[in-house]
Amino acid sequence: MNTTPVKVAVTGAAGQIGYSLLFRIASGDLLGRDTPVQLRLLEITPALKALEGVVMELDDCAFPTLAGVEIGDDPNTIFDGANIALLVGARPRAKGMERGDLLEANGAIFTGQGKALNDHAADDVRITVTGNPANTNALIAMSNAPDIPRERFSALTRLDHNRALAQLAAKAGVTVSDISKMTIWGNHSATQYPDIFHAEIGGRSAAEVVDDQDWLENTFIPTVAKRGAAIIEARGSSSAASAASATIDHTRDWLQGSPEGSWLSMAVPSDGSYGVAEGLISSFPVTTSGGEVSIVQGLEIDDFSRGKIDASVAELEEERQAVTELGLI
Ligand SMILES: NC(=O)c1ccc[n+]([C@@H]2O[C@H](COP(=O)([O-])OP(=O)(O)OC[C@H]3O[C@@H](n4cnc5c(N)ncnc54)[C@H](O)[C@@H]3O)[C@@H](O)[C@H]2O)c1
Ligand SMILES: O=C(O)C[C@H](O)C(=O)O
């Protein structure tokens, strides 16, 4: 066992996602069973009592990898020395809302948290934003943290990626492990573009294996893009266990590396690749190694895919404009 605990900060820790996420991190799913973790948990003041109850349950699990837990309502204290920050805390949408409707309510949270990360996090901090609207919240945090390298900020589209794997596997009659090179482009919203033209099933083009453009356009893409709303409709509240699982997958693979011969989807600051305006936090196909993220280059984008990517990026541009007008960036 390594000796120095890795400090993992989690915001919104008493919420639904937190209730699944914390136990997965504490048991070693994020960093491995040989790496002790110290959890640093941020909540708003009225939720601290509930968070104390969650900490009692963490204690009662007696996880060998859990080296300690700090809780509090001050981001300056909780982000102190954080090596990893998982920004989950934000209001979820209710039935009938789009994620972008949360911009004003949630955006302000990420200015203060960006500043606190800037001033207090460890030099190697890596930040994953799950709270919606995740891409633009990450943009707000990044813009308020000028001393942290931009490439340390990311937003979660791994849940969409995992949803796309599950839908494609069911259609093709294969397992998710048979599929590689899935891509989510753009925003974590209904405009996102799950792309199977570059995906492979057992080394063959997934689009050719499926060979069903009608399914692709009218079933696959809308099912993946609107899955969050379908879960809210069915459960009465937004996805939580699957969102926690995707947050672990995203951050673990960022640190430990992407699978050989494949890639992942992460929303990261655009460097202008694929015509996505520089600085937007947009989802791309990426590989990871040694904690660094590289956008996969050189993929051919046909007219169908171009239109879908452009539409989602246009929405990100609008969100950037909106938070600029709100004075958040
Ligand atoms: N990116 C994704 O794939 C994805 C998936 C699912 C949910 N989400 C989003 O994650 C967020 C959390 O979802 P949830 O179901 O856990 O919601 P929840 O309401 O159950 O929990 C959110 C928690 O955040 C806390 N919080 C609010 N403001 C805070 C602040 N300033 N600092 C710290 N904590 C704060 C609240 O007190 C609450 O306990 C929502 O915005 C939701 O839409 C994103
Ligand atoms: O859809 C939502 O509002 C929650 C989350 O972003 C999801 O994709 O499940």
CSV table of C-alpha atoms and ligand atoms in Angstrom, one decimal:
chain,number,residue,atom,x,y,z
A,1,MET,CA,0.0,0.0,0.0
A,2,ASN,CA,1.2,3.5,-0.8
A,3,THR,CA,1.4,5.7,2.2
A,4,THR,CA,0.5,9.3,1.3
A,5,PRO,CA,-3.3,9.5,0.9
A,6,VAL,CA,-4.6,11.1,-2.3
A,7,LYS,CA,-6.9,14.0,-1.5
A,8,VAL,CA,-10.2,13.7,-3.3
A,9,ALA,CA,-12.6,16.6,-3.0
A,10,VAL,CA,-16.3,15.9,-3.8
A,11,THR,CA,-18.9,18.7,-3.9
A,12,GLY,CA,-22.6,18.0,-3.4
A,13,ALA,CA,-21.5,15.1,-1.2
A,14,ALA,CA,-24.9,14.7,0.6
A,15,GLY,CA,-26.8,14.5,-2.7
A,16,GLN,CA,-28.0,11.5,-4.7
A,17,ILE,CA,-24.9,11.0,-6.8
A,18,GLY,CA,-22.7,11.6,-3.7
A,19,TYR,CA,-24.5,8.7,-2.0
A,20,SER,CA,-23.2,6.3,-4.6
A,21,LEU,CA,-19.9,8.0,-5.5
A,22,LEU,CA,-18.4,8.3,-2.1
A,23,PHE,CA,-18.6,4.6,-1.3
A,24,ARG,CA,-17.1,3.7,-4.7
A,25,ILE,CA,-14.1,6.1,-4.2
A,26,ALA,CA,-13.6,4.9,-0.6
A,27,SER,CA,-13.6,1.3,-1.6
A,28,GLY,CA,-10.8,1.8,-4.1
A,29,ASP,CA,-12.7,1.9,-7.4
A,30,LEU,CA,-11.2,5.3,-8.4
A,31,LEU,CA,-7.5,4.9,-7.5
A,32,GLY,CA,-7.1,1.2,-6.8
A,33,ARG,CA,-7.0,-0.8,-3.6
A,34,ASP,CA,-3.3,0.1,-2.9
A,35,THR,CA,-3.9,3.8,-2.8
A,36,PRO,CA,-5.3,5.4,0.4
A,37,VAL,CA,-7.7,8.2,-0.1
A,38,GLN,CA,-8.7,11.1,2.0
A,39,LEU,CA,-12.2,12.4,1.2
A,40,ARG,CA,-12.8,16.1,1.4
A,41,LEU,CA,-16.5,16.7,1.2
A,42,LEU,CA,-18.2,20.0,0.4
A,43,GLU,CA,-21.9,20.8,1.0
A,44,ILE,CA,-24.1,23.8,1.7
A,45,THR,CA,-24.6,24.5,5.4
A,46,PRO,CA,-28.1,23.1,5.7
A,47,ALA,CA,-27.0,19.7,4.2
A,48,LEU,CA,-24.0,19.2,6.6
A,49,LYS,CA,-26.2,17.3,9.1
A,50,ALA,CA,-27.2,14.8,6.4
A,51,LEU,CA,-23.6,14.6,5.3
A,52,GLU,CA,-22.5,13.7,8.9
A,53,GLY,CA,-24.9,10.7,8.5
A,54,VAL,CA,-23.2,9.7,5.3
A,55,VAL,CA,-19.8,9.9,7.0
A,56,MET,CA,-21.1,7.6,9.8
A,57,GLU,CA,-22.0,5.1,7.1
A,58,LEU,CA,-18.5,5.5,5.5
A,59,ASP,CA,-17.0,4.7,8.9
A,60,ASP,CA,-19.2,1.7,9.2
A,61,CYS,CA,-17.9,0.2,6.0
A,62,ALA,CA,-14.4,0.0,7.4
A,63,PHE,CA,-12.8,0.5,4.0
A,64,PRO,CA,-9.1,-0.2,4.3
A,65,THR,CA,-8.4,2.4,1.6
A,66,LEU,CA,-10.2,5.2,3.4
A,67,ALA,CA,-7.6,7.3,5.3
A,68,GLY,CA,-9.8,10.0,6.5
A,69,VAL,CA,-12.8,12.3,5.8
A,70,GLU,CA,-13.1,16.1,6.2
A,71,ILE,CA,-16.4,17.8,5.7
A,72,GLY,CA,-17.4,21.5,5.5
A,73,ASP,CA,-19.2,24.3,3.7
A,74,ASP,CA,-16.2,26.4,2.8
A,75,PRO,CA,-14.6,25.5,-0.6
A,76,ASN,CA,-11.4,27.3,0.5
A,77,THR,CA,-11.0,24.7,3.3
A,78,ILE,CA,-12.3,21.7,1.5
A,79,PHE,CA,-10.2,22.2,-1.7
A,80,ASP,CA,-7.1,22.7,0.3
A,81,GLY,CA,-4.4,20.3,-1.1
A,82,ALA,CA,-7.0,18.5,-3.3
A,83,ASN,CA,-5.4,16.3,-6.0
A,84,ILE,CA,-8.7,15.4,-7.5
A,85,ALA,CA,-11.9,17.5,-7.4
A,86,LEU,CA,-15.2,16.0,-8.5
A,87,LEU,CA,-17.6,18.9,-8.9
A,88,VAL,CA,-21.0,17.3,-8.5
A,89,GLY,CA,-22.9,19.8,-6.3
A,90,ALA,CA,-25.6,21.6,-8.3
A,91,ARG,CA,-29.3,21.5,-8.7
A,92,PRO,CA,-30.6,18.7,-11.0
A,93,ARG,CA,-33.2,19.5,-13.6
A,94,ALA,CA,-36.8,18.5,-13.0
A,95,LYS,CA,-39.3,17.0,-15.5
A,96,GLY,CA,-39.8,19.3,-18.6
A,97,MET,CA,-36.5,21.2,-18.1
A,98,GLU,CA,-33.4,21.1,-20.4
A,99,ARG,CA,-30.1,21.0,-18.7
A,100,GLY,CA,-29.3,24.5,-20.1
A,101,ASP,CA,-32.2,25.9,-18.0
A,102,LEU,CA,-29.9,25.4,-15.0
A,103,LEU,CA,-27.3,27.7,-16.2
A,104,GLU,CA,-28.3,30.7,-14.1
A,105,ALA,CA,-29.1,28.7,-11.0
A,106,ASN,CA,-25.9,26.6,-11.0
A,107,GLY,CA,-23.4,28.7,-12.9
A,108,ALA,CA,-22.7,31.0,-9.9
A,109,ILE,CA,-21.6,28.0,-7.8
A,110,PHE,CA,-18.7,27.4,-10.2
A,111,THR,CA,-17.2,30.9,-10.1
A,112,GLY,CA,-16.5,30.6,-6.3
A,113,GLN,CA,-15.4,27.0,-6.6
A,114,GLY,CA,-13.0,27.9,-9.5
A,115,LYS,CA,-11.4,30.6,-7.5
A,116,ALA,CA,-11.1,28.3,-4.4
A,117,LEU,CA,-9.5,25.6,-6.5
A,118,ASN,CA,-7.1,28.2,-8.0
A,119,ASP,CA,-6.0,29.3,-4.6
A,120,HIS,CA,-6.0,26.1,-2.6
A,121,ALA,CA,-5.8,22.9,-4.7
A,122,ALA,CA,-2.6,20.9,-5.1
A,123,ASP,CA,-0.4,21.6,-8.1
A,124,ASP,CA,-1.4,18.4,-9.8
A,125,VAL,CA,-5.2,18.9,-9.3
A,126,ARG,CA,-7.5,17.4,-11.9
A,127,ILE,CA,-11.1,18.5,-12.0
A,128,THR,CA,-14.1,16.6,-13.3
A,129,VAL,CA,-17.4,18.5,-13.5
A,130,THR,CA,-20.6,16.4,-13.3
A,131,GLY,CA,-23.1,19.1,-12.1
A,132,ASN,CA,-25.2,20.4,-14.9
A,133,PRO,CA,-24.9,22.1,-17.3
A,134,ALA,CA,-21.6,20.3,-17.0
A,135,ASN,CA,-19.7,21.6,-20.0
A,136,THR,CA,-20.4,25.3,-19.3
A,137,ASN,CA,-20.0,24.9,-15.5
A,138,ALA,CA,-16.5,23.5,-16.3
A,139,LEU,CA,-15.9,26.5,-18.5
A,140,ILE,CA,-16.9,28.8,-15.6
A,141,ALA,CA,-14.7,27.1,-13.1
A,142,MET,CA,-11.7,27.1,-15.6
A,143,SER,CA,-12.2,30.8,-16.4
A,144,ASN,CA,-12.1,31.6,-12.7
A,145,ALA,CA,-8.9,29.6,-12.1
A,146,PRO,CA,-6.3,31.3,-14.2
A,147,ASP,CA,-3.3,29.6,-12.4
A,148,ILE,CA,-4.5,26.1,-13.0
A,149,PRO,CA,-3.5,24.8,-16.5
A,150,ARG,CA,-6.7,24.6,-18.7
A,151,GLU,CA,-6.2,21.0,-19.6
A,152,ARG,CA,-6.8,20.0,-15.9
A,153,PHE,CA,-10.5,20.9,-16.4
A,154,SER,CA,-13.0,18.4,-17.8
A,155,ALA,CA,-16.7,17.7,-17.9
A,156,LEU,CA,-18.5,14.4,-17.9
A,157,THR,CA,-19.8,12.9,-21.1
A,158,ARG,CA,-18.8,9.4,-20.1
A,159,LEU,CA,-22.3,8.6,-19.0
A,160,ASP,CA,-23.5,9.4,-22.6
A,161,HIS,CA,-20.6,7.3,-23.9
A,162,ASN,CA,-21.6,4.4,-21.7
A,163,ARG,CA,-25.2,4.8,-22.7
A,164,ALA,CA,-24.2,4.7,-26.3
A,165,LEU,CA,-22.2,1.5,-25.8
A,166,ALA,CA,-25.2,-0.2,-24.1
A,167,GLN,CA,-27.6,0.8,-26.9
A,168,LEU,CA,-25.2,-0.3,-29.7
A,169,ALA,CA,-24.4,-3.6,-28.0
A,170,ALA,CA,-28.1,-4.4,-27.7
A,171,LYS,CA,-28.8,-3.6,-31.3
A,172,ALA,CA,-25.8,-5.5,-32.6
A,173,GLY,CA,-26.2,-8.5,-30.3
A,174,VAL,CA,-22.7,-8.1,-28.8
A,175,THR,CA,-21.3,-7.2,-25.4
A,176,VAL,CA,-20.1,-3.7,-24.6
A,177,SER,CA,-16.5,-5.1,-24.4
A,178,ASP,CA,-16.8,-6.0,-28.1
A,179,ILE,CA,-17.1,-2.3,-29.0
A,180,SER,CA,-14.2,0.2,-29.3
A,181,LYS,CA,-13.8,3.8,-30.4
A,182,MET,CA,-17.2,5.1,-29.4
A,183,THR,CA,-17.4,8.9,-29.5
A,184,ILE,CA,-19.7,11.5,-28.0
A,185,TRP,CA,-19.2,14.9,-29.6
A,186,GLY,CA,-20.2,18.3,-28.2
A,187,ASN,CA,-22.4,19.2,-25.3
A,188,HIS,CA,-23.8,16.9,-22.5
A,189,SER,CA,-27.3,17.9,-23.6
A,190,ALA,CA,-30.0,16.8,-26.1
A,191,THR,CA,-27.8,18.2,-28.9
A,192,GLN,CA,-24.9,15.8,-28.2
A,193,TYR,CA,-23.8,13.6,-31.1
A,194,PRO,CA,-23.1,9.9,-30.3
A,195,ASP,CA,-21.0,8.9,-33.3
A,196,ILE,CA,-20.8,5.2,-34.4
A,197,PHE,CA,-19.1,5.9,-37.8
A,198,HIS,CA,-15.7,5.6,-36.1
A,199,ALA,CA,-16.8,2.9,-33.6
A,200,GLU,CA,-15.8,-0.7,-34.2
A,201,ILE,CA,-17.4,-4.0,-33.3
A,202,GLY,CA,-14.8,-6.7,-33.2
A,203,GLY,CA,-12.5,-4.6,-35.4
A,204,ARG,CA,-15.3,-3.9,-38.1
A,205,SER,CA,-17.0,-0.6,-38.6
A,206,ALA,CA,-20.0,-0.4,-36.2
A,207,ALA,CA,-22.0,1.6,-38.7
A,208,GLU,CA,-21.5,-1.2,-41.3
A,209,VAL,CA,-22.2,-4.0,-38.9
A,210,VAL,CA,-25.5,-2.3,-37.9
A,211,ASP,CA,-26.2,-1.1,-41.5
A,212,ASP,CA,-29.4,0.7,-40.5
A,213,GLN,CA,-29.4,4.5,-41.0
A,214,ASP,CA,-33.0,4.8,-39.9
A,215,TRP,CA,-32.2,3.2,-36.5
A,216,LEU,CA,-29.1,5.4,-36.2
A,217,GLU,CA,-31.0,8.6,-36.9
A,218,ASN,CA,-34.4,7.9,-35.3
A,219,THR,CA,-33.7,5.5,-32.5
A,220,PHE,CA,-30.0,5.4,-31.4
A,221,ILE,CA,-29.1,9.1,-31.4
A,222,PRO,CA,-32.4,10.3,-29.7
A,223,THR,CA,-32.3,7.5,-27.2
A,224,VAL,CA,-28.8,8.3,-26.0
A,225,ALA,CA,-29.3,12.1,-26.2
A,226,LYS,CA,-32.5,12.0,-24.2
A,227,ARG,CA,-31.7,9.2,-21.8
A,228,GLY,CA,-31.4,11.6,-18.9
A,229,ALA,CA,-34.9,12.9,-19.5
A,230,ALA,CA,-36.2,9.3,-19.8
A,231,ILE,CA,-34.7,8.4,-16.4
A,232,ILE,CA,-36.2,11.5,-14.8
A,233,GLU,CA,-39.6,10.6,-16.2
A,234,ALA,CA,-39.3,7.0,-14.9
A,235,ARG,CA,-37.6,7.5,-11.6
A,236,GLY,CA,-38.9,10.9,-10.7
A,237,SER,CA,-35.3,12.1,-10.2
A,238,SER,CA,-32.2,12.2,-12.3
A,239,SER,CA,-29.8,9.4,-12.8
A,240,ALA,CA,-27.5,8.9,-9.8
A,241,ALA,CA,-25.8,5.5,-9.6
A,242,SER,CA,-25.0,5.5,-13.3
A,243,ALA,CA,-23.8,9.1,-13.1
A,244,ALA,CA,-21.5,8.2,-10.1
A,245,SER,CA,-20.2,5.2,-12.0
A,246,ALA,CA,-19.4,7.3,-15.1
A,247,THR,CA,-17.7,9.9,-12.9
A,248,ILE,CA,-15.5,7.1,-11.6
A,249,ASP,CA,-14.8,5.7,-15.1
A,250,HIS,CA,-13.9,9.2,-16.5
A,251,THR,CA,-11.5,10.2,-13.7
A,252,ARG,CA,-10.0,6.7,-13.3
A,253,ASP,CA,-9.2,6.4,-17.0
A,254,TRP,CA,-7.9,10.0,-17.1
A,255,LEU,CA,-5.3,9.1,-14.4
A,256,GLN,CA,-4.7,5.4,-15.4
A,257,GLY,CA,-4.8,5.7,-19.2
A,258,SER,CA,-7.3,4.8,-21.9
A,259,PRO,CA,-7.6,1.2,-23.3
A,260,GLU,CA,-5.0,0.2,-25.8
A,261,GLY,CA,-6.3,0.6,-29.4
A,262,SER,CA,-9.4,2.5,-28.4
A,263,TRP,CA,-10.4,5.8,-27.0
A,264,LEU,CA,-12.9,7.5,-24.6
A,265,SER,CA,-15.2,10.5,-24.7
A,266,MET,CA,-14.3,13.4,-22.4
A,267,ALA,CA,-15.4,17.1,-22.6
A,268,VAL,CA,-12.2,19.0,-22.5
A,269,PRO,CA,-11.1,22.6,-23.5
A,270,SER,CA,-11.0,22.7,-27.3
A,271,ASP,CA,-7.7,23.5,-29.0
A,272,GLY,CA,-9.7,24.2,-32.2
A,273,SER,CA,-9.6,20.5,-33.3
A,274,TYR,CA,-12.5,19.5,-35.7
A,275,GLY,CA,-13.5,23.1,-36.0
A,276,VAL,CA,-14.7,23.4,-32.4
A,277,ALA,CA,-14.1,27.0,-31.2
A,278,GLU,CA,-11.0,27.2,-29.0
A,279,GLY,CA,-11.7,27.3,-25.3
A,280,LEU,CA,-15.2,25.7,-25.3
A,281,ILE,CA,-15.4,22.6,-23.1
A,282,SER,CA,-16.7,20.2,-25.7
A,283,SER,CA,-16.7,16.4,-25.9
A,284,PHE,CA,-14.1,14.7,-28.1
A,285,PRO,CA,-12.7,11.3,-28.7
A,286,VAL,CA,-9.6,11.3,-26.5
A,287,THR,CA,-6.8,9.1,-25.3
A,288,THR,CA,-5.1,9.5,-22.0
A,289,SER,CA,-1.7,8.6,-20.7
A,290,GLY,CA,0.2,9.6,-17.5
A,291,GLY,CA,-2.7,11.9,-16.6
A,292,GLU,CA,-2.5,13.8,-19.9
A,293,VAL,CA,-5.4,14.0,-22.4
A,294,SER,CA,-4.9,14.0,-26.1
A,295,ILE,CA,-7.7,14.7,-28.6
A,296,VAL,CA,-7.7,11.9,-31.3
A,297,GLN,CA,-6.7,13.6,-34.5
A,298,GLY,CA,-7.3,12.9,-38.2
A,299,LEU,CA,-10.8,11.4,-38.1
A,300,GLU,CA,-12.8,11.9,-41.3
A,301,ILE,CA,-16.0,13.7,-40.6
A,302,ASP,CA,-18.8,13.3,-43.2
A,303,ASP,CA,-21.6,15.8,-43.9
A,304,PHE,CA,-24.0,14.0,-41.6
A,305,SER,CA,-21.6,14.1,-38.6
A,306,ARG,CA,-20.4,17.6,-39.4
A,307,GLY,CA,-24.0,18.9,-39.1
A,308,LYS,CA,-24.6,17.2,-35.8
A,309,ILE,CA,-21.2,18.3,-34.3
A,310,ASP,CA,-21.8,21.9,-35.5
A,311,ALA,CA,-25.3,22.0,-33.9
A,312,SER,CA,-24.0,20.9,-30.5
A,313,VAL,CA,-21.0,23.3,-30.7
A,314,ALA,CA,-23.4,26.1,-31.6
A,315,GLU,CA,-25.3,25.4,-28.4
A,316,LEU,CA,-22.0,25.5,-26.4
A,317,GLU,CA,-21.3,28.9,-28.0
A,318,GLU,CA,-24.7,30.2,-26.9
A,319,GLU,CA,-24.1,29.0,-23.4
A,320,ARG,CA,-20.7,30.7,-23.3
A,321,GLN,CA,-22.4,33.9,-24.5
A,322,ALA,CA,-25.0,33.6,-21.8
A,323,VAL,CA,-22.5,33.1,-19.0
A,324,THR,CA,-20.4,36.0,-20.3
A,325,GLU,CA,-23.5,38.2,-20.2
A,326,LEU,CA,-24.2,37.0,-16.6
A,327,GLY,CA,-20.6,38.1,-15.7
A,328,LEU,CA,-19.6,34.5,-14.7
A,329,ILE,CA,-16.6,34.3,-17.0
B,1,LIG,N1,-23.0,15.1,-16.3
B,1,LIG,C1,-23.8,14.0,-16.1
B,1,LIG,O1,-23.7,13.0,-16.8
B,1,LIG,C2,-24.8,14.1,-15.0
B,1,LIG,C3,-25.5,12.9,-14.7
B,1,LIG,C4,-26.5,13.0,-13.6
B,1,LIG,C5,-26.6,14.2,-12.9
B,1,LIG,N2,-25.9,15.2,-13.2
B,1,LIG,C6,-26.0,16.5,-12.5
B,1,LIG,O2,-25.3,16.4,-11.2
B,1,LIG,C7,-25.8,17.3,-10.3
B,1,LIG,C8,-26.1,16.6,-8.9
B,1,LIG,O3,-27.1,15.6,-9.1
B,1,LIG,P1,-27.7,14.9,-7.8
B,1,LIG,O4,-28.8,14.0,-8.4
B,1,LIG,O5,-26.7,14.4,-6.9
B,1,LIG,O6,-28.5,16.1,-7.1
B,1,LIG,P2,-28.9,16.3,-5.6
B,1,LIG,O7,-29.9,17.5,-5.6
B,1,LIG,O8,-29.4,15.0,-5.1
B,1,LIG,O9,-27.6,16.7,-4.9
B,1,LIG,C9,-26.9,17.9,-5.2
B,1,LIG,C10,-26.2,18.3,-3.9
B,1,LIG,O10,-25.4,19.4,-4.2
B,1,LIG,C11,-25.5,20.3,-3.0
B,1,LIG,N3,-25.1,21.6,-3.4
B,1,LIG,C12,-25.8,22.6,-3.9
B,1,LIG,N4,-25.1,23.7,-4.0
B,1,LIG,C13,-23.8,23.4,-3.6
B,1,LIG,C14,-22.6,24.2,-3.4
B,1,LIG,N5,-22.6,25.5,-3.7
B,1,LIG,N6,-21.6,23.6,-2.9
B,1,LIG,C15,-21.6,22.3,-2.5
B,1,LIG,N7,-22.7,21.5,-2.6
B,1,LIG,C16,-23.8,22.1,-3.1
B,1,LIG,C17,-26.9,20.2,-2.6
B,1,LIG,O11,-27.0,20.5,-1.2
B,1,LIG,C18,-27.2,18.7,-2.8
B,1,LIG,O12,-26.9,17.9,-1.6
B,1,LIG,C19,-27.1,17.9,-10.9
B,1,LIG,O13,-26.7,19.1,-11.5
B,1,LIG,C20,-27.4,16.9,-12.0
B,1,LIG,O14,-28.1,17.4,-13.1
B,1,LIG,C21,-25.0,15.2,-14.2
B,2,LIG,O1,-30.4,14.5,-17.6
B,2,LIG,C1,-30.2,15.1,-16.6
B,2,LIG,O2,-30.7,16.1,-16.2
B,2,LIG,C2,-29.3,14.4,-15.6
B,2,LIG,C3,-28.0,13.9,-16.2
B,2,LIG,O3,-27.4,14.9,-16.9
B,2,LIG,C4,-28.2,12.7,-17.1
B,2,LIG,O4,-27.8,12.7,-18.3
B,2,LIG,O5,-28.8,11.7,-16.6
